[in-house]
Coordinates of C-alpha atoms and ligand atoms in Angstrom, one line a residue:
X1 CA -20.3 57.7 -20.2
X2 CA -16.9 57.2 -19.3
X3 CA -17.7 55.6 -16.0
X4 CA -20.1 53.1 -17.2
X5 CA -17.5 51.7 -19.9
X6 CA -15.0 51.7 -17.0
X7 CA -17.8 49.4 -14.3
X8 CA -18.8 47.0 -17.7
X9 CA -15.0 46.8 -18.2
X10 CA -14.6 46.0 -15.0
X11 CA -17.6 43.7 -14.8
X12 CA -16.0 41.5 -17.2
X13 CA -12.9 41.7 -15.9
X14 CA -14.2 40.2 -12.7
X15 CA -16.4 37.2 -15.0
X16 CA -13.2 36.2 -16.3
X17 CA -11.7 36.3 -13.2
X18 CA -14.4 34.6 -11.2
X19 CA -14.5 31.8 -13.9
X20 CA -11.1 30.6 -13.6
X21 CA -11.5 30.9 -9.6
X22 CA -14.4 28.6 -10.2
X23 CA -12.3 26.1 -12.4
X24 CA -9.4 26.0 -9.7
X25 CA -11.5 25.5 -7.1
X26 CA -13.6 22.4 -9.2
X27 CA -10.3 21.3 -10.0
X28 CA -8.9 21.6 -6.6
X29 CA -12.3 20.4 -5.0
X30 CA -12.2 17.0 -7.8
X31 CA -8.4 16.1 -7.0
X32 CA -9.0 16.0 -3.5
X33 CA -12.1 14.6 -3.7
X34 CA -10.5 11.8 -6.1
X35 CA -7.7 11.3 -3.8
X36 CA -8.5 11.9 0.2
X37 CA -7.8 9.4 2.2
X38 CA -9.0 9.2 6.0
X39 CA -6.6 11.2 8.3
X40 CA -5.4 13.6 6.1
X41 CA -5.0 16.7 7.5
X42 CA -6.4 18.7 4.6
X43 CA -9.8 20.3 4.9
X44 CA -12.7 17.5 4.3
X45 CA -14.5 19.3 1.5
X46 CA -14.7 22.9 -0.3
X47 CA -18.0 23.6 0.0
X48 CA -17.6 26.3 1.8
X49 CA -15.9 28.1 -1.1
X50 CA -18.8 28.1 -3.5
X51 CA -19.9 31.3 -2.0
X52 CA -19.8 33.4 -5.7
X53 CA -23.3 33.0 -7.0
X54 CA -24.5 35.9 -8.8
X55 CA -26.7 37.5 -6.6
X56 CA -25.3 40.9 -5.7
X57 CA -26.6 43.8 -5.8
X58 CA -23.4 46.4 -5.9
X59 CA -20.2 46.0 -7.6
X60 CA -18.5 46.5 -4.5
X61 CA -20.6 43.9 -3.1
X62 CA -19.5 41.6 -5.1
X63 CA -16.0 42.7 -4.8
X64 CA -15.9 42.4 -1.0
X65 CA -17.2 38.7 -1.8
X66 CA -14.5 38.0 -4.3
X67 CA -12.0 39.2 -1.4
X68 CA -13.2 37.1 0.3
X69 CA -13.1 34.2 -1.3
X70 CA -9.6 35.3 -2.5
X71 CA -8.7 35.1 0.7
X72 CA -10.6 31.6 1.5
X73 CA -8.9 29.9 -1.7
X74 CA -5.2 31.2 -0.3
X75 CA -6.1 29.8 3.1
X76 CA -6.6 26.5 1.0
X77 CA -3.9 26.8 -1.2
X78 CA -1.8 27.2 2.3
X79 CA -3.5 24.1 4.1
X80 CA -2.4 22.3 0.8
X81 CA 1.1 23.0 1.0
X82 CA 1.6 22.7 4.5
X83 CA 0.0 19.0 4.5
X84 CA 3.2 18.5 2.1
X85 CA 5.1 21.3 4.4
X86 CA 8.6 19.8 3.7
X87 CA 7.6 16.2 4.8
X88 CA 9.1 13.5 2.1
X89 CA 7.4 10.3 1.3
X90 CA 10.3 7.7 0.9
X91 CA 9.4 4.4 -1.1
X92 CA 12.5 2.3 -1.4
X93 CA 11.8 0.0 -4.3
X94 CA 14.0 -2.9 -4.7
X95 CA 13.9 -6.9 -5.0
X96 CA 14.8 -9.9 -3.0
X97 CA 18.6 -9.4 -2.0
X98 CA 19.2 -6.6 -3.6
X99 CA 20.8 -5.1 -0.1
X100 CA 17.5 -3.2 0.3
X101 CA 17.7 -3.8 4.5
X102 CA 21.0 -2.3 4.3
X103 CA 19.7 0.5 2.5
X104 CA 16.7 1.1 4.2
X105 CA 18.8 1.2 7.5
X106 CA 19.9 4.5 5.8
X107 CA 16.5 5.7 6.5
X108 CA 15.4 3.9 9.5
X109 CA 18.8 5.7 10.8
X110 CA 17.7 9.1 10.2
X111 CA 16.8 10.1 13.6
X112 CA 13.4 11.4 15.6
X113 CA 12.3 12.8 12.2
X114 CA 11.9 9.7 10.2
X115 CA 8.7 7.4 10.5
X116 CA 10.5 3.9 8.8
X117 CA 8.5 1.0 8.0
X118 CA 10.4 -2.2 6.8
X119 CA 8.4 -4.3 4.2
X120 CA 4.9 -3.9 5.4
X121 CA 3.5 -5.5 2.7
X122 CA 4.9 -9.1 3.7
X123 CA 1.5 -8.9 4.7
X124 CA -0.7 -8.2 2.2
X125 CA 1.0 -10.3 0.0
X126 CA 0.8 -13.5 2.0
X127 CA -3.3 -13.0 2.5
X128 CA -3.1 -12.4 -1.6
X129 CA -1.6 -15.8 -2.0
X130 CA -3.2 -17.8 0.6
X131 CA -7.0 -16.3 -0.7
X132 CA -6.5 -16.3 -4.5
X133 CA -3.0 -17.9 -5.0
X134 CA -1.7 -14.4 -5.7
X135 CA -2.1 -15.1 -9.3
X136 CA -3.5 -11.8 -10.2
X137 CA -1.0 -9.2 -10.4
X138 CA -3.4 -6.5 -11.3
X139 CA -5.5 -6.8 -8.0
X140 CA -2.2 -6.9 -5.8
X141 CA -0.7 -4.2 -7.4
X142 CA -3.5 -2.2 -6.3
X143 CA -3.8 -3.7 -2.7
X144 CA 0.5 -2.8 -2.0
X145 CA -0.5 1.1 -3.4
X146 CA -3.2 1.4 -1.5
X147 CA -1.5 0.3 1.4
X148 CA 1.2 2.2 0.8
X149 CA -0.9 5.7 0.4
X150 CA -2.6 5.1 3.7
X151 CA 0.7 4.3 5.6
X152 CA 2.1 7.3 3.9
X153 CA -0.5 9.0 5.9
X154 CA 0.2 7.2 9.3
X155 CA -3.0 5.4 8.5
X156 CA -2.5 1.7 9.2
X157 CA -6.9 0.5 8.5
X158 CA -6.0 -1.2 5.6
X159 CA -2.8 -2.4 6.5
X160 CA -4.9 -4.0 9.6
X161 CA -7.0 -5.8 7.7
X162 CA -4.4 -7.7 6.3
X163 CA -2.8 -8.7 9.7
X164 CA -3.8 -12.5 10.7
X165 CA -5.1 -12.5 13.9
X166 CA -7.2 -9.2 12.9
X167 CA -5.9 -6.9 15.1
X168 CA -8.7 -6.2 18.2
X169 CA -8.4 -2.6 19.1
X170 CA -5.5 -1.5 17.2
X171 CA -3.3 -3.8 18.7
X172 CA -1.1 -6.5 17.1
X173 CA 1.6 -8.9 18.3
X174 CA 2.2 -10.0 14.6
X175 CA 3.5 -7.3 12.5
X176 CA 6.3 -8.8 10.5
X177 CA 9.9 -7.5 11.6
X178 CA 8.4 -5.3 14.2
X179 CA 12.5 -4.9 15.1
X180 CA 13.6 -3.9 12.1
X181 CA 12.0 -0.1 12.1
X182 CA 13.4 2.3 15.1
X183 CA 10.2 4.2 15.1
X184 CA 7.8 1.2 16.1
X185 CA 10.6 0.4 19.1
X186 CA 10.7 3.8 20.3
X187 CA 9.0 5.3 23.4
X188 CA 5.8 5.6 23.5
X189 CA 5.0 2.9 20.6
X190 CA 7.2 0.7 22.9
X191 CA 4.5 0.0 24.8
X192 CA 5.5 -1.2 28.7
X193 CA 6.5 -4.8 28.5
X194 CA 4.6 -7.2 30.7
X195 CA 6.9 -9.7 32.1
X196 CA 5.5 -13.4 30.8
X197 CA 2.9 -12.5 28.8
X198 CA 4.8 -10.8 25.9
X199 CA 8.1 -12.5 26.4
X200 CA 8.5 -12.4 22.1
X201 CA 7.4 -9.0 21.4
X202 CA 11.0 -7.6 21.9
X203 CA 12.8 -4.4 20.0
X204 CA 16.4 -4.8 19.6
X205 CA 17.3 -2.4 22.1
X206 CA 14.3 -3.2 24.4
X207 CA 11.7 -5.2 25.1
X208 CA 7.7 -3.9 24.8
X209 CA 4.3 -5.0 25.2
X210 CA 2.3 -5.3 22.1
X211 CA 2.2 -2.7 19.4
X212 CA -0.3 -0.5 19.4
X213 CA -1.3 0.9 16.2
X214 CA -3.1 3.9 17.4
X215 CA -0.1 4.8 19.1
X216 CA 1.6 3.9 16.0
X217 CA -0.3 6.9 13.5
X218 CA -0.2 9.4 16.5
X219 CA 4.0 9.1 16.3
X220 CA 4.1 9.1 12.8
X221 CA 2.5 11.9 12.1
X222 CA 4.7 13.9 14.5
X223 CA 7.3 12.8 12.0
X224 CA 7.9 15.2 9.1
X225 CA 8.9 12.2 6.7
X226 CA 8.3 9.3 6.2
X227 CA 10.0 5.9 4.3
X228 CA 8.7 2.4 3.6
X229 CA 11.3 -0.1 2.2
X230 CA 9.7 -3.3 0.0
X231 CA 10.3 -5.8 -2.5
X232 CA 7.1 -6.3 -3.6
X233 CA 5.8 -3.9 -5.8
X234 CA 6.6 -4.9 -9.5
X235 CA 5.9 -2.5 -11.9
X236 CA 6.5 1.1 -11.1
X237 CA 3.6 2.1 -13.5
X238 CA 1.7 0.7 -10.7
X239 CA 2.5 3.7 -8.3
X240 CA 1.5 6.3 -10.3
X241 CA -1.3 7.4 -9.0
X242 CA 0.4 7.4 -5.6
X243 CA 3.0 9.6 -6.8
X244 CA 0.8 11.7 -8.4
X245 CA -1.1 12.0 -4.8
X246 CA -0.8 16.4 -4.2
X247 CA -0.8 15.3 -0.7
X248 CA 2.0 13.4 -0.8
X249 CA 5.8 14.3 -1.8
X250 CA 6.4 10.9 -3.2
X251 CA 10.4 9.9 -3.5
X252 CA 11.2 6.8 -5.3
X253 CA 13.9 5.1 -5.1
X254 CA 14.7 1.8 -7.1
X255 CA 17.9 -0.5 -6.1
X256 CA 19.1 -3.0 -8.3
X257 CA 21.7 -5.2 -8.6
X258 CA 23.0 -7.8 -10.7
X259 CA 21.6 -10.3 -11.5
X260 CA 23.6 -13.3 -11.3
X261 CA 24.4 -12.0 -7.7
X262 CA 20.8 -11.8 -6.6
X263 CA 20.5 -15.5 -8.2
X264 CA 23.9 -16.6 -6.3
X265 CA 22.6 -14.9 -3.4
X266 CA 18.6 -16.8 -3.2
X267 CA 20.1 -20.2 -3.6
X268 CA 22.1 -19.5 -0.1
X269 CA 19.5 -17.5 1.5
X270 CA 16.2 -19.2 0.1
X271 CA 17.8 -22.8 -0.3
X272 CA 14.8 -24.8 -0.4
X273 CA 13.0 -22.3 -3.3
X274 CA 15.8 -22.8 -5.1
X275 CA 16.7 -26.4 -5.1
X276 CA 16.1 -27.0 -9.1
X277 CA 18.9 -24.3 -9.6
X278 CA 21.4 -26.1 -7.1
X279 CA 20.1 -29.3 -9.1
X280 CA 21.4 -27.6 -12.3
X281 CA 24.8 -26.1 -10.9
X282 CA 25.5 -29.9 -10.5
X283 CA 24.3 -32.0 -12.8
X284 CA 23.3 -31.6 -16.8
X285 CA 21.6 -28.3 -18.3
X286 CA 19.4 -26.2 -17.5
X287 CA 16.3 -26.8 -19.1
X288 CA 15.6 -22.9 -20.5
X289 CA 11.6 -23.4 -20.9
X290 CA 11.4 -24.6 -16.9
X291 CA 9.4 -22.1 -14.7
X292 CA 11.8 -21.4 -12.9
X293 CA 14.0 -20.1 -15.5
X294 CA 10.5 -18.0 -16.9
X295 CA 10.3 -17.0 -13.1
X296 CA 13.9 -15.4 -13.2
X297 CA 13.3 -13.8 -16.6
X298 CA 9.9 -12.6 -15.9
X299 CA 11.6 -10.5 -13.0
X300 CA 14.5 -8.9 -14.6
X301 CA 11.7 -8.0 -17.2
X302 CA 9.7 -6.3 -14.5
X303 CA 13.0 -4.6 -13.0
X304 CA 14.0 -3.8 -16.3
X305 CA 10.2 -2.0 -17.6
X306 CA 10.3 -0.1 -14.0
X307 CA 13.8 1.5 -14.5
X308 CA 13.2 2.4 -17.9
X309 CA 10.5 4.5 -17.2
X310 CA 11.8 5.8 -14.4
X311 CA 14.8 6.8 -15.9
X312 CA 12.5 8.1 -19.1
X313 CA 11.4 10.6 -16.7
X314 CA 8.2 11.2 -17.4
X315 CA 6.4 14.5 -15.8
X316 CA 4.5 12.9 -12.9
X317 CA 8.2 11.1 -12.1
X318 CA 9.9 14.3 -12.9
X319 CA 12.4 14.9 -9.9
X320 CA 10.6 11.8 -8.2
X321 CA 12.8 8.6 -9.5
X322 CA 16.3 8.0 -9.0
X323 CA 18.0 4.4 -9.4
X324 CA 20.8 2.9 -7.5
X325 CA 23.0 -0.1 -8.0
X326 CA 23.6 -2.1 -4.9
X327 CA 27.1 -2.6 -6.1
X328 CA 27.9 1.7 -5.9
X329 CA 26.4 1.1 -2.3
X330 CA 28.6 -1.4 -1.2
X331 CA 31.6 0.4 -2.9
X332 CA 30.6 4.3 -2.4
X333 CA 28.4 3.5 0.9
X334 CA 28.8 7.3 2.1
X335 CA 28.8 9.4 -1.3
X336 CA 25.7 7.2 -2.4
X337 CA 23.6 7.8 0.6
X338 CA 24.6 11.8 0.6
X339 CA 23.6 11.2 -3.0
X340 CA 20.3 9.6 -1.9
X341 CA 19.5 11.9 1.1
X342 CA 20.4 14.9 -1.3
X343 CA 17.5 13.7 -3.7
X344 CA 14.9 13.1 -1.0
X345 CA 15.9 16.6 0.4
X346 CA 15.9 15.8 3.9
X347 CA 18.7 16.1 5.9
X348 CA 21.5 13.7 6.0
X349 CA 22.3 13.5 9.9
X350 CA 25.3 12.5 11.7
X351 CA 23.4 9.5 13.4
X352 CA 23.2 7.8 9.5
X353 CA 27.1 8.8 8.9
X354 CA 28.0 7.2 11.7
X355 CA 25.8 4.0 11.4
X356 CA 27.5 3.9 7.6
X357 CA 30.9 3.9 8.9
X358 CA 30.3 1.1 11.6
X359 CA 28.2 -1.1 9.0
X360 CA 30.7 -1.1 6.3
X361 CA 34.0 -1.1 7.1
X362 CA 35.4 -3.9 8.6
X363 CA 36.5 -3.3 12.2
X364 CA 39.8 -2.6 13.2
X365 CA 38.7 -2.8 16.9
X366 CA 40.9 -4.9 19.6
X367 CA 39.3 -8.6 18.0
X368 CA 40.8 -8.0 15.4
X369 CA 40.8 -10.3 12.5
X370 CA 37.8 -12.1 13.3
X371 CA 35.8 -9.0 13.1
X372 CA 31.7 -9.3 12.5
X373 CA 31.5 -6.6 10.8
X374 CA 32.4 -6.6 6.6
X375 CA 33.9 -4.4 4.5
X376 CA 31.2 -4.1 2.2
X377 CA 33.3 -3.0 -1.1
X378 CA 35.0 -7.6 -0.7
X379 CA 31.3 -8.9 -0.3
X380 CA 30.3 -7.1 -4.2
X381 CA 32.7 -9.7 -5.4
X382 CA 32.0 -12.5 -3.2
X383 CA 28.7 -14.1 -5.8
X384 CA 31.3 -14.2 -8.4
X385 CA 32.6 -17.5 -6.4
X386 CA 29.7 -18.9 -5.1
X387 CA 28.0 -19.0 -8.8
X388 CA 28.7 -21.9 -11.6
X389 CA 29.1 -20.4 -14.9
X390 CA 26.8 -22.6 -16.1
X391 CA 24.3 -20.6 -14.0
X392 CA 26.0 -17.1 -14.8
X393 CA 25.1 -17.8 -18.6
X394 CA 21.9 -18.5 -17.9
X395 CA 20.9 -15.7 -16.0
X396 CA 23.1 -13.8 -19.1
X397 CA 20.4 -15.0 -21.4
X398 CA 17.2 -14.7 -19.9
X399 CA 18.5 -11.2 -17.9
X400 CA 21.0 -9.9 -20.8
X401 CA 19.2 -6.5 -21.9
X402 CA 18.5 -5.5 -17.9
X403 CA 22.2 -6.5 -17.0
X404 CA 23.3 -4.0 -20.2
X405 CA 20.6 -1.0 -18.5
X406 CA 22.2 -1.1 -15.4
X407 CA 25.8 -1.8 -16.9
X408 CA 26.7 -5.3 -15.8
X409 CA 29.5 -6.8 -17.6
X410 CA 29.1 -10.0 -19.3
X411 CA 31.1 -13.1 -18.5
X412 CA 32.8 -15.3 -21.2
X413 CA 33.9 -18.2 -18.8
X414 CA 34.6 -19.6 -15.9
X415 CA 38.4 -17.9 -15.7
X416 CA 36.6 -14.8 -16.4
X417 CA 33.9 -15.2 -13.8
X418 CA 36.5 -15.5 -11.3
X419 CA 39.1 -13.2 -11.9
X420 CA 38.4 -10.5 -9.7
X421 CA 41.0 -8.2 -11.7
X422 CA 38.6 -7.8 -14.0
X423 CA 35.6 -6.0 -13.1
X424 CA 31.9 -6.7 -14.1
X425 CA 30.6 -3.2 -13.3
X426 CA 30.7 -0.2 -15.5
X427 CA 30.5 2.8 -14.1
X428 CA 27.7 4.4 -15.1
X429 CA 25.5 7.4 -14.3
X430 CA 21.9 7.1 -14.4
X431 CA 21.9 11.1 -14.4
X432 CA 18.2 11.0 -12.8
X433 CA 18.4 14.6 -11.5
X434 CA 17.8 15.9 -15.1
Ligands
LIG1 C1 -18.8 20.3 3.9 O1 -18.5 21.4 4.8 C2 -19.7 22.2 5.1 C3 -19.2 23.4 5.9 O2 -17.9 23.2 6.4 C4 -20.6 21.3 5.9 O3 -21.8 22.0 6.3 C5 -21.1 20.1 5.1 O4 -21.9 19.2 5.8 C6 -19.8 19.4 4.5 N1 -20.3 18.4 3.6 C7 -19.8 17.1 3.5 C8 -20.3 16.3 2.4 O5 -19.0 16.7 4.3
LIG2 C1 -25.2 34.3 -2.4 O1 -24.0 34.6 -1.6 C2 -24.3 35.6 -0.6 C3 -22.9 36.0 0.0 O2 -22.1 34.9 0.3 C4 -25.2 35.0 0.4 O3 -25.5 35.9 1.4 C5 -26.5 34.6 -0.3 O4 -27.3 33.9 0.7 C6 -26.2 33.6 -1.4 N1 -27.5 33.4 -2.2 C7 -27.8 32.1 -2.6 C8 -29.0 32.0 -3.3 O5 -27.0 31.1 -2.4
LIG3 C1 -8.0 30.1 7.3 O1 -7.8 28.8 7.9 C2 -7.7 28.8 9.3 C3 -7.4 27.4 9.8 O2 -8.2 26.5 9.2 C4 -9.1 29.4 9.9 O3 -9.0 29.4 11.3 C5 -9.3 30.8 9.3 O4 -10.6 31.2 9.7 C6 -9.3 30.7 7.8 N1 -9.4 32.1 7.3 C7 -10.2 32.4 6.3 C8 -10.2 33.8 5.8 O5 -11.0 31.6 5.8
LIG4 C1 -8.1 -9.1 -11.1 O1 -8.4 -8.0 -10.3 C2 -9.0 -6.9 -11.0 C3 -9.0 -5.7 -10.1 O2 -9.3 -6.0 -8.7 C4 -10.4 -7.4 -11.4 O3 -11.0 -6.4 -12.0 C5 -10.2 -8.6 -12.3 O4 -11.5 -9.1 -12.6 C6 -9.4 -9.7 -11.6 N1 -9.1 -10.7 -12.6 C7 -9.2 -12.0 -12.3 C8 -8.8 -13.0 -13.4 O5 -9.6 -12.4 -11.3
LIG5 C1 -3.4 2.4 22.3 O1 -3.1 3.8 22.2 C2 -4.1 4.7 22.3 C3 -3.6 6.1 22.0 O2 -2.7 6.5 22.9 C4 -4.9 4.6 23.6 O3 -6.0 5.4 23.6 C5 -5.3 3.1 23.8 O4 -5.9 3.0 25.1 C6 -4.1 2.2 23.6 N1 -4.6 0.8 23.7 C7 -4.3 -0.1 24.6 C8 -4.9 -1.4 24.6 O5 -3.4 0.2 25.5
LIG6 C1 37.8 -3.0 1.9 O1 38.2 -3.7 0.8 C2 38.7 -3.0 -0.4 C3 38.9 -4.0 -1.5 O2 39.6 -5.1 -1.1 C4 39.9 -2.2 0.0 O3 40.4 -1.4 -1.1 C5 39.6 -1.3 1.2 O4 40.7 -0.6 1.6 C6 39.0 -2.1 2.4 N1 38.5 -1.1 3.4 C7 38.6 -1.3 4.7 C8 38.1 -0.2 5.5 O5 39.1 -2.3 5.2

């Protein structure tokens, strides 16, 4: 009597059991169905764990089975963690001269463990615009995360397509600012150069042949992380599903700066784009309902909506989202990329120390006062004199309620705007750890 009760007991037990093995397996099998990509190294598909169905004729049958399977779903589990295994997923998120080079140097830095990738979606964007005007925001935003999840994986298919010429076999001679990412200049994806033939395909330290995108994958993925710097994703709603990715550990990291700087800043480096604003700094008003001026608000909006969620932390960006101001860079170079590197949890090496101190101090070395390099904490300032206050209180208006996020003083006039006594940045903690 007794022993029946015990094998029903028993029997139900292992229903319940085998039930909710059967929802984490669905579960498991949906997410990675919804969310493979090609070269993932995660198994291709769970079939082989729907091995439970019923037919046994012993309990202990069916308990070897369940072992078994037991056993098959840990395996999986393990396979799953291991395709994360440590390796970070580093998307710097910033805008137009916001320092985001400078800071992606801190990455591209790291050393032999670090796959960087500066602004890869300079591509996709320009085939955007040039096949539908890049008018529909919805559509890109979905192209730069899709890109961005298959480079993630060392898979650059998608990022090919966009390439103009189409690459033939992998191979490319285009890809923008080839130079600026150590990993695509190293050996092997430094491919031999060919005297003649290649003369432009030059690294920095070296020149090589053509890059070789096959060669490309193969040496990121003997990287264990992996960080892509752009200035073209707009909303960081957009990424969620990326982040969300299991097989990815996604790190964001969104750099902002002010405002009036970043505007100061276009109208030197983009002079052309900007010619109505120079117009403005030097004649008459500035007409508030011009696109340009919608243009300007539109983005701080954008910068604005990203930061405020990401600082919101919501759980998929829980431990995922931190913010930086370019002006705590400039000023706290080393204690903000310890900060940074202590967030992504990879190791902050020497090699990035050292190429911090070089890059932001200025040189005390033998030339002497005409020294290239710049002490980064005098450039923060240096917008402050290059701006009219006419233009300051424009971008005050249109950009107010981001400048008061991210703790930018406002200016009063031009005395103010110019005395550098009188600082424009609070400091403030964003507090993302939480
Ligand atoms: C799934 O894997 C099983 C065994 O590993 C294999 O026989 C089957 O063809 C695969 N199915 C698909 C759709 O890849
Ligand atoms: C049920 O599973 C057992 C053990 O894995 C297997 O030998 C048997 O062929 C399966 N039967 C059916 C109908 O799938
Ligand atoms: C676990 O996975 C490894 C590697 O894929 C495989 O060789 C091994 O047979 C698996 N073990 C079980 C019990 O499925
Ligand atoms: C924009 O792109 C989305 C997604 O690709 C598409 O569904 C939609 O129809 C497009 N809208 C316009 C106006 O083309
Ligand atoms: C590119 O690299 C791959 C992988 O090493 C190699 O198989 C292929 O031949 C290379 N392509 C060229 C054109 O060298
Ligand atoms: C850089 O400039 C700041 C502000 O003028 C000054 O306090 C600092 O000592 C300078 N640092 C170096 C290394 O020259």
């Amino acid at each position: 009597m007794r022993f029946k009760y015990t094998i029903s007991l028993v029997f139900i037990v292992a229903l319940v059991i085998i039930e909710k093995e059967n929802n984490i397996i669905s579960r498991v099998s949906d997410k990675l169905a919804q969310r493979q990509t090609p070269q993932t190294p995660l198994p291709s598909n769970f079939s082989g764990l729907a091995q439970l169905n019923g037919s046994y004729s012993s309990l202990s049958e069916l308990d070897s089975a369940f072992k078994h399977l037991k056993r098959r779903l840990e395996n999986y589990t393990k396979q799953l963690d291991n395709a994360q295994g440590g390796k970070k997923h580093i998307l710097l998120m910033a805008t137009t001269r916001t320092g985001s080079s400078f800071v992606g140097e801190f990455f591209n830095q790291q050393g032999g463990n670090m796959f960087y990738l500066f602004e890869p979606l300079w591509h996709v964007e320009k085939m955007l615009t040039l096949e539908t005007g890049g008018t529909n925001a919805s559509a890109s935003a979905k192209a730069y995360r899709d890109v961005l999840q298959q480079l993630f994986f060392c898979d650059f298919t998608l990022l090919e397509s966009f390439l103009e010429p189409l690459p033939n076999d992998h191979i490319t001679t285009t890809l923008f600012r080839r130079e600026s990412s150590n990993s695509l200049c190293e050996k092997p994806v430094c491919s031999p150069f060919v005297k003649k033939v290649f003369e432009r395909f030059h690294c920095k330290t070296r020149r090589c042949g053509p890059l070789n995108l096959t060669l490309a994958s193969e040496s990121c993925h003997q990287k264990d992380h992996r960080a892509i710097k752009t200035v073209r994703v707009r909303q960081l709603e957009t990424l969620r599903p990326l982040v969300e990715n299991p097989s990815l550990d996604v790190k964001l990291i969104q750099l902002v700066r002010d405002p009036r700087a970043v505007l100061a800043s276009r109208m030197v480096a983009f002079s052309a784009k900007y010619k109505n604003w120079k117009k403005w700094a030097v004649d008459g008003e500035v007409p508030v309902d011009d696109e340009e001026v919608k243009k300007l608000k539109g983005n701080c909006d954008n910068i604005k909506a990203s930061a405020e969620l990401g600082l919101k932390q919501p759980d998929w960006l829980q431990r995922r989202y931190m913010l930086v101001r370019y002006e705590d860079i400039a000023r706290y170079p080393m204690q903000k990329a310890a900060e940074m590197y202590g967030f992504t949890g990879i190791p902050f090496t020497p090699q990035v120390k050292k190429w911090i101190l070089k890059n932001t101090q200025a040189s005390k070395e033998a030339s002497g006062v005409y020294s290239t390099q710049k002490n980064s904490s005098e450039q923060v300032e240096k917008w402050r004199f290059s701006i009219p206050f006419k233009l300051a209180k424009v971008v005050q208006r249109v950009c107010g309620s981001t400048m008061k996020l991210f703790g930018y003083r406002f200016v009063n006039n031009e005395a103010m705007l110019t005395d550098k006594s009188i600082s424009l940045i609070e400091e403030k903690n964003f507090n993302y750890k939480k």
